[in-house]
CSV table of C-alpha atoms in Angstrom, one decimal:
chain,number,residue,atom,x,y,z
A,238,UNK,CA,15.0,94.4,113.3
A,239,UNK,CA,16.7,95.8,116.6
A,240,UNK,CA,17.8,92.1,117.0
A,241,UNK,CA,19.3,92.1,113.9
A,242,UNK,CA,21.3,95.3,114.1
A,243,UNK,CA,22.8,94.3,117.1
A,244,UNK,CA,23.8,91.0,115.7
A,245,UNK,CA,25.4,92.8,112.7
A,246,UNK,CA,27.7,94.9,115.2
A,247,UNK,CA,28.2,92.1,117.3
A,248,UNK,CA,29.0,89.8,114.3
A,249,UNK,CA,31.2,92.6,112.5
A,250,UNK,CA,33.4,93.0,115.9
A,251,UNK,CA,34.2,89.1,116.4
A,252,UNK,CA,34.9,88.5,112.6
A,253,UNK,CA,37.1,91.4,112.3
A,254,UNK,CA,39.3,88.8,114.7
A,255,UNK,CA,38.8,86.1,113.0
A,256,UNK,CA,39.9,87.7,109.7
A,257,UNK,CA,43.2,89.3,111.4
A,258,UNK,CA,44.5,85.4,112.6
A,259,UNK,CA,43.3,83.9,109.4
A,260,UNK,CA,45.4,86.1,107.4
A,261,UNK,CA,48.7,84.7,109.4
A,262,UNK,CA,47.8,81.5,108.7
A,263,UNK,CA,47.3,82.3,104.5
A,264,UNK,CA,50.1,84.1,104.4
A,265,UNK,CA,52.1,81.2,105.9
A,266,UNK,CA,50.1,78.7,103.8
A,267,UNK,CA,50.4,80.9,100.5
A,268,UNK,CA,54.1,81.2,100.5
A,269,UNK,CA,55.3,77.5,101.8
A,270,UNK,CA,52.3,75.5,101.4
A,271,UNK,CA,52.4,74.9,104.8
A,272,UNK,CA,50.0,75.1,108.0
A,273,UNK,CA,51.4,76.1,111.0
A,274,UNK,CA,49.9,75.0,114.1
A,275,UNK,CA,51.8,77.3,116.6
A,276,UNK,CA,50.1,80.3,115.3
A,277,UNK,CA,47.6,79.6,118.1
A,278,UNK,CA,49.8,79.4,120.8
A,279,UNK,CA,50.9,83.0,119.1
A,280,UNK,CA,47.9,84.5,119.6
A,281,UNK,CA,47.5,83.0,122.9
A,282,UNK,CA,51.2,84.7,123.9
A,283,UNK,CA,49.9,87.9,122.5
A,284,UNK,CA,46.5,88.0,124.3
A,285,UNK,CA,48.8,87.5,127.8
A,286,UNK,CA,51.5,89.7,126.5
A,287,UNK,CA,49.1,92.6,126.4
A,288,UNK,CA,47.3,91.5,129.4
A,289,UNK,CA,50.6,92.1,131.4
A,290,UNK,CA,51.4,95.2,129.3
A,291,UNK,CA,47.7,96.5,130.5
A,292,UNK,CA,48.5,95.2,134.1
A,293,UNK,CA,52.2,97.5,134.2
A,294,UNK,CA,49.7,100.2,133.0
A,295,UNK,CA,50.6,100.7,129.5
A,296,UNK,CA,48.5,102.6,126.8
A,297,UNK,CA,46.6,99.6,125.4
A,298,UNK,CA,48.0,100.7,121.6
A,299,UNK,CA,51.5,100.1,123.6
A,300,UNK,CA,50.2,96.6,124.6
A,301,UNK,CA,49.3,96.0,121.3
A,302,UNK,CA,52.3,97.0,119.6
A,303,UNK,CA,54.1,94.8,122.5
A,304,UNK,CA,51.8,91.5,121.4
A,305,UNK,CA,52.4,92.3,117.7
A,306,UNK,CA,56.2,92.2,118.6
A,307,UNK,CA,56.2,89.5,120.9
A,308,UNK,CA,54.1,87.3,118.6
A,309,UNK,CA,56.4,88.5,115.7
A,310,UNK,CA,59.6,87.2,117.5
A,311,UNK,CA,57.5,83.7,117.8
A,312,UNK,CA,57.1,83.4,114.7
A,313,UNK,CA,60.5,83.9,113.9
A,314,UNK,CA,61.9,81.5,116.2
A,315,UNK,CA,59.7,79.1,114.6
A,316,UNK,CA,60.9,79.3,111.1
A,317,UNK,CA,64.4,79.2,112.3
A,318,UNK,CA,64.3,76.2,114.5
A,319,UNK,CA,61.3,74.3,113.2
A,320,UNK,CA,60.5,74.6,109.6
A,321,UNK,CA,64.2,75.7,108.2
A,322,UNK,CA,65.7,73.1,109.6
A,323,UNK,CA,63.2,70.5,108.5
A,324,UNK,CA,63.2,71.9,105.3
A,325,UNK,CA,67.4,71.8,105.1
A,326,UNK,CA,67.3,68.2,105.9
A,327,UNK,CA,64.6,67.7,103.5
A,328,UNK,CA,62.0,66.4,106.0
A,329,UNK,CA,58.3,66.0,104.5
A,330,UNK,CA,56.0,69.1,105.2
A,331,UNK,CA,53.6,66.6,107.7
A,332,UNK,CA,57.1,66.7,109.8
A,333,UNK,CA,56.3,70.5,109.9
A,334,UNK,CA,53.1,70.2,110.6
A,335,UNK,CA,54.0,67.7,113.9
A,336,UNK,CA,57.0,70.4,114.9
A,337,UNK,CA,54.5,73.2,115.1
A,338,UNK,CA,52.2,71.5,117.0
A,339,UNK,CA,54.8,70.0,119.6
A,340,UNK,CA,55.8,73.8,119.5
A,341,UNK,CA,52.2,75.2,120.0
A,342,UNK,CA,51.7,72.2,123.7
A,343,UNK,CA,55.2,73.6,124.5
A,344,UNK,CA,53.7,77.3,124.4
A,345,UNK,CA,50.8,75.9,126.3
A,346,UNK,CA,52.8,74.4,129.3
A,347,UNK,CA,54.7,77.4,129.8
A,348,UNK,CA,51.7,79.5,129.9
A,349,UNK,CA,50.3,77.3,132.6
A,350,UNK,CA,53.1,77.0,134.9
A,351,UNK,CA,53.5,81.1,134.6
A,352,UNK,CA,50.2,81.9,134.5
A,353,UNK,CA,48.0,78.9,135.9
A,354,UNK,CA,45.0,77.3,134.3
A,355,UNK,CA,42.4,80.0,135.6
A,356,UNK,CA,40.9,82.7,133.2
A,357,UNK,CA,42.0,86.1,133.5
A,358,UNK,CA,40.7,89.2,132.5
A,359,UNK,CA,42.1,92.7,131.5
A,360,UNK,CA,41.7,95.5,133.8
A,361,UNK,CA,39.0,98.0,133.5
A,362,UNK,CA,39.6,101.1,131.5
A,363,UNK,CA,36.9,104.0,131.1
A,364,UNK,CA,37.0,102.6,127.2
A,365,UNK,CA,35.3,99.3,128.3
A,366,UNK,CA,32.5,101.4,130.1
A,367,UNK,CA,31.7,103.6,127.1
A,368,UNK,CA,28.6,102.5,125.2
A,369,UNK,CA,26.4,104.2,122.9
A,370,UNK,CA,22.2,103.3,121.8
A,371,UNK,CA,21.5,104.0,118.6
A,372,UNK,CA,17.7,103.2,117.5
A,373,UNK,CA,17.8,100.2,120.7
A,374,UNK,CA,21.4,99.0,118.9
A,375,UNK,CA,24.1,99.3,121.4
A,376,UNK,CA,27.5,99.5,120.5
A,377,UNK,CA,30.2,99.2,122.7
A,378,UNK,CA,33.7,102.0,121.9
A,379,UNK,CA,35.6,98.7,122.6
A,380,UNK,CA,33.9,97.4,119.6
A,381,UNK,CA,34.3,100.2,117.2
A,382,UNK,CA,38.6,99.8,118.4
A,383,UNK,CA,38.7,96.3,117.5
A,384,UNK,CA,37.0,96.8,114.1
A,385,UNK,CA,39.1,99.9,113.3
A,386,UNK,CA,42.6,98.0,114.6
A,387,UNK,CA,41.6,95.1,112.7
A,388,UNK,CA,40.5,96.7,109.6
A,389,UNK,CA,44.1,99.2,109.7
A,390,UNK,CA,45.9,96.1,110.5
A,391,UNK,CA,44.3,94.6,107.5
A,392,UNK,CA,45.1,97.3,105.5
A,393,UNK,CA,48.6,98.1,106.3
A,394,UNK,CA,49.0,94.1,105.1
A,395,UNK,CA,47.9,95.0,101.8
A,396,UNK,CA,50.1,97.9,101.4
A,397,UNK,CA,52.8,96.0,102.5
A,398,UNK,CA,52.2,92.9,99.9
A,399,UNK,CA,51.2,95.3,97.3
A,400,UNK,CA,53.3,98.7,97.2
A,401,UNK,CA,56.8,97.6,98.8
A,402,UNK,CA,59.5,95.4,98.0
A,403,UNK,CA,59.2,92.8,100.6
A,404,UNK,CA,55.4,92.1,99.6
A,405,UNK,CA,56.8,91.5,95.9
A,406,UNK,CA,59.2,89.0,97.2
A,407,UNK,CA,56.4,87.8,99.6
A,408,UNK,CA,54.0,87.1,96.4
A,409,UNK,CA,57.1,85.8,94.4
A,410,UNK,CA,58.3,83.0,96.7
A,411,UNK,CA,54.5,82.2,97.2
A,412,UNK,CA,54.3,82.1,93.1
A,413,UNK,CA,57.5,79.9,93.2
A,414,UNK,CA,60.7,79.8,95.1
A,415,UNK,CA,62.7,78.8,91.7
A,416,UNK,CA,61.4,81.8,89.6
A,417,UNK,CA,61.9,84.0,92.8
A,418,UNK,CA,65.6,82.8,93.3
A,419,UNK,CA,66.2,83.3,89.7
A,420,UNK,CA,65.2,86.8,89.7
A,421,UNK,CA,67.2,87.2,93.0
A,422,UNK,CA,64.9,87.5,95.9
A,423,UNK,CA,66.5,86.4,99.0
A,424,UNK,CA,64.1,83.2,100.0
A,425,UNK,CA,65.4,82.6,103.2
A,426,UNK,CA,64.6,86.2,104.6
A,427,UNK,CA,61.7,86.6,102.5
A,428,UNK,CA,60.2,83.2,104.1
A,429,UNK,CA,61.7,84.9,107.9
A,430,UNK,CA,59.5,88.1,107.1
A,431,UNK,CA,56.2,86.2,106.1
A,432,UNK,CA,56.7,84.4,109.3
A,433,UNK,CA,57.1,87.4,111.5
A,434,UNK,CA,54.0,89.0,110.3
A,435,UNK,CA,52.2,85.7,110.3
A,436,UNK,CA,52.9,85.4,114.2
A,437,UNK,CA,52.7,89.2,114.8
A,438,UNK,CA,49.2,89.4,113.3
A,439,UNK,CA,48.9,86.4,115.5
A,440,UNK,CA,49.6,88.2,118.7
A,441,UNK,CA,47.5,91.2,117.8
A,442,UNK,CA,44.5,89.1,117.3
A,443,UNK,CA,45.2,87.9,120.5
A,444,UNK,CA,44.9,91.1,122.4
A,445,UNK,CA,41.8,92.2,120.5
A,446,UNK,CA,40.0,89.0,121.6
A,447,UNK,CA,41.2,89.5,125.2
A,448,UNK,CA,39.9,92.8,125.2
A,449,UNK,CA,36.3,92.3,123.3
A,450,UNK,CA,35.9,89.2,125.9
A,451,UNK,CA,37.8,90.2,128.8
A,452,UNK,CA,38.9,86.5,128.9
A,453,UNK,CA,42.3,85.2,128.4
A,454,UNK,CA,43.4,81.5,128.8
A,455,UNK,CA,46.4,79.5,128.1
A,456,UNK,CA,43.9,77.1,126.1
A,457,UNK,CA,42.3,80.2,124.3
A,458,UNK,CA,44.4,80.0,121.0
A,459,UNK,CA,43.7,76.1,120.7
A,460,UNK,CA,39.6,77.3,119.9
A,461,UNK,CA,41.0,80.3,117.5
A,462,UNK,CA,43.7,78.0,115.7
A,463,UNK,CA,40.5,75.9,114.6
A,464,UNK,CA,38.3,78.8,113.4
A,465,UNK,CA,41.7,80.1,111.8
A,466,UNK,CA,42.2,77.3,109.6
A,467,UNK,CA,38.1,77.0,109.2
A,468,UNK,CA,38.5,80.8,107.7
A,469,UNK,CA,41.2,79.8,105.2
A,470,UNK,CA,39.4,77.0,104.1
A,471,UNK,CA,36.3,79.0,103.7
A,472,UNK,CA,38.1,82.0,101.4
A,473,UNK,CA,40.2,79.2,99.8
A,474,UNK,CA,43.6,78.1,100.2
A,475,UNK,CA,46.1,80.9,100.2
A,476,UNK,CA,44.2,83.6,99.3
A,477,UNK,CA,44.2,87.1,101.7
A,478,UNK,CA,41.1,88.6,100.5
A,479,UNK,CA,39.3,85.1,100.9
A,480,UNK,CA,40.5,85.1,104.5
A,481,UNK,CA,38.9,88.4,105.3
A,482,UNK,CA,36.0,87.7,103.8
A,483,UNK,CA,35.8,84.2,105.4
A,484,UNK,CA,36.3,85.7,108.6
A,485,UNK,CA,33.3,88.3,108.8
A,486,UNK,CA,31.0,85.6,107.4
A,487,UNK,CA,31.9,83.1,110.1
A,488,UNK,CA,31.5,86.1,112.9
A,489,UNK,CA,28.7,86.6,111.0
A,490,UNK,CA,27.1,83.3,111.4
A,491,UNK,CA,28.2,82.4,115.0
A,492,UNK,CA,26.5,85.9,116.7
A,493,UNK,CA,23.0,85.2,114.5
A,494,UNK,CA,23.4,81.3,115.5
A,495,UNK,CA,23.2,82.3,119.5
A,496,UNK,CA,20.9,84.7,118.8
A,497,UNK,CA,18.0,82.9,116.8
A,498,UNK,CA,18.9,79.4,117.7
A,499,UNK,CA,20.8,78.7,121.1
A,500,UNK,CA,24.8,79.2,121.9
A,501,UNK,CA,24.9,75.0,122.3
A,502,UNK,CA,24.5,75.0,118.7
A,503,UNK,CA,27.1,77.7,117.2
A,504,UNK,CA,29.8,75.8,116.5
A,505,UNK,CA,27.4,73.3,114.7
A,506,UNK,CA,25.6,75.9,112.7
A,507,UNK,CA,28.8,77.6,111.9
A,508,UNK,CA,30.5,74.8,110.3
A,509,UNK,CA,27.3,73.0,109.1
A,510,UNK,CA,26.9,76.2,106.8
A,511,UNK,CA,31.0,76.2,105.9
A,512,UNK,CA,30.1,72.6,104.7
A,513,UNK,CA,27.4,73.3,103.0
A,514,UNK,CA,29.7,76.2,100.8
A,515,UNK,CA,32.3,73.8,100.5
A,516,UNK,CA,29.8,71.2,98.6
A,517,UNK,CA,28.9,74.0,96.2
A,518,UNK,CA,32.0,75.7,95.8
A,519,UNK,CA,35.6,72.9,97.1
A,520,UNK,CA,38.1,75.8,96.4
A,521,UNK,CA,36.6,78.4,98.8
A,522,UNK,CA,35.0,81.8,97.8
A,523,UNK,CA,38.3,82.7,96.4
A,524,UNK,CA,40.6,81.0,94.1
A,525,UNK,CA,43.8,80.5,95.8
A,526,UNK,CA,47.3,80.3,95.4
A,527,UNK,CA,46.9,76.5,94.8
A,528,UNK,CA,45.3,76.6,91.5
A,529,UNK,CA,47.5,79.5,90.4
A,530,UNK,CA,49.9,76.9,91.0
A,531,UNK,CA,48.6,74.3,89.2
């Protein structure tokens, strides 16, 4: 049972990641019907963005808000230059798809050549050394942060989509672009916004995962972009509740996988078991914007 626990906690901290990137990704998805393959090279700029932030001695909520800026910015730069202008000249949304990822090996290289191929780690903080026992469970304050950041991160996302007007729009252009032009909602800096808070959930995630791990890498958001889009396929296409959900359950899965099995085989078990959902249920846990759509 003490097993268990600790695999719960464990599991709760890494999916609470996992559900912060894959909610980029859906939002991206939901309102252009696109995947964008830069978002991991976004988390991987975040994840060094607060590293340096940490290294200049900066609050890590400073770092954070840093990586959520910086990753933001990123995502801005590529709906202007990559997807707007693809989709002024009417290019085909695969085109999109190829731009992001020449975009994402661009992000890559840069981070090597400033930053080398080694791993790097944050610095040590009296938060990292902070653990507590409960009934043989340990839990780490590091992990109680990430969960809470993640969670208010979460949450702030749903305010935004739900109570103000730029969530409206966001949930109108992903409903239609026609309908949301015809009602006047300004597309192009709708589309800008969803992109901006698709890259800067990007960054934070990146941070968070630097911090749990104490590993950053310029090849770290390669990994995360494929458990991002496993997520999204897993909650179903487009849908932000689906994401989170997806997210835990995959954290979920990969901690008790190591723990009762062997690490070789967590990847395998992880997306043996999305497979096996997928069989029973194509769309995902969670209907998506697709079949609203249709």
């Amino acid at each position: 049972m003490t097993t268990f626990l600790q695999q719960i906690v464990n599991g709760l901290s890494l999916g609470s990641i996992y559900a912060v990137f894959a909610i980029g990704c859906t939002l991206i998805f939901g309102v252009l019907n696109i995947v964008n393959l830069a978002q991991g090279a976004f988390f991987m700029v975040g994840a060094y963005l607060g590293l340096e932030m940490a290294l200049l001695g900066l609050p890590l909520p400073l770092a954070l808000l840093v990586a959520l800026a910086g990753g933001g910015v990123l995502g801005m730069v590529s709906e202007l230059l990559v997807f707007r202008v693809l989709r002024r000249r009417g290019g085909h949304k695969w085109m999109g798809l190829v731009a992001s990822l020449a975009q994402a090996r661009l992000l890559v290289g840069l981070a090597q050549e400033i930053f080398g191929t080694s791993v790097h780690g944050y610095p040590s903080s009296p938060v990292t050394a902070i653990v507590w026992e409960v009934g043989g469970v340990r839990v780490q304050l590091l992990q109680v942060i990430v969960v809470i950041t993640a969670v208010i991160l979460m949450a702030i996302l749903g305010f935004t989509l739900q109570k103000t007007s730029m969530g409206r729009a966001i949930r109108t252009v992903a409903f239609s672009e026609e309908v949301a032009r015809i009602v006047g909602v300004e597309v192009g800096r709708t589309i800008l916004a969803t992109f901006f808070i698709a890259g800067a959930l990007a960054g934070a995630a990146g941070v968070l995962l630097g911090l749990l791990f104490n590993v950053v890498s310029p090849f770290m958001g390669e990994h995360m972009l494929v458990k991002g889009l496993t997520v999204i396929i897993l909650g179903g296409l487009g849908n932000i509740p689906g994401a989170v959900a997806g997210g835990f359950l995959l954290g979920l899965v990969e901690v008790f996988s190591v723990a009762y099995v062997s690490s070789a085989f967590r990847d395998a078990i992880g997306f043996g078991l999305i497979f096996l959902i997928l069989l029973v249920k194509p769309t995902g846990l969670f209907s998506g914007f697709e079949e609203r759509r249709a």
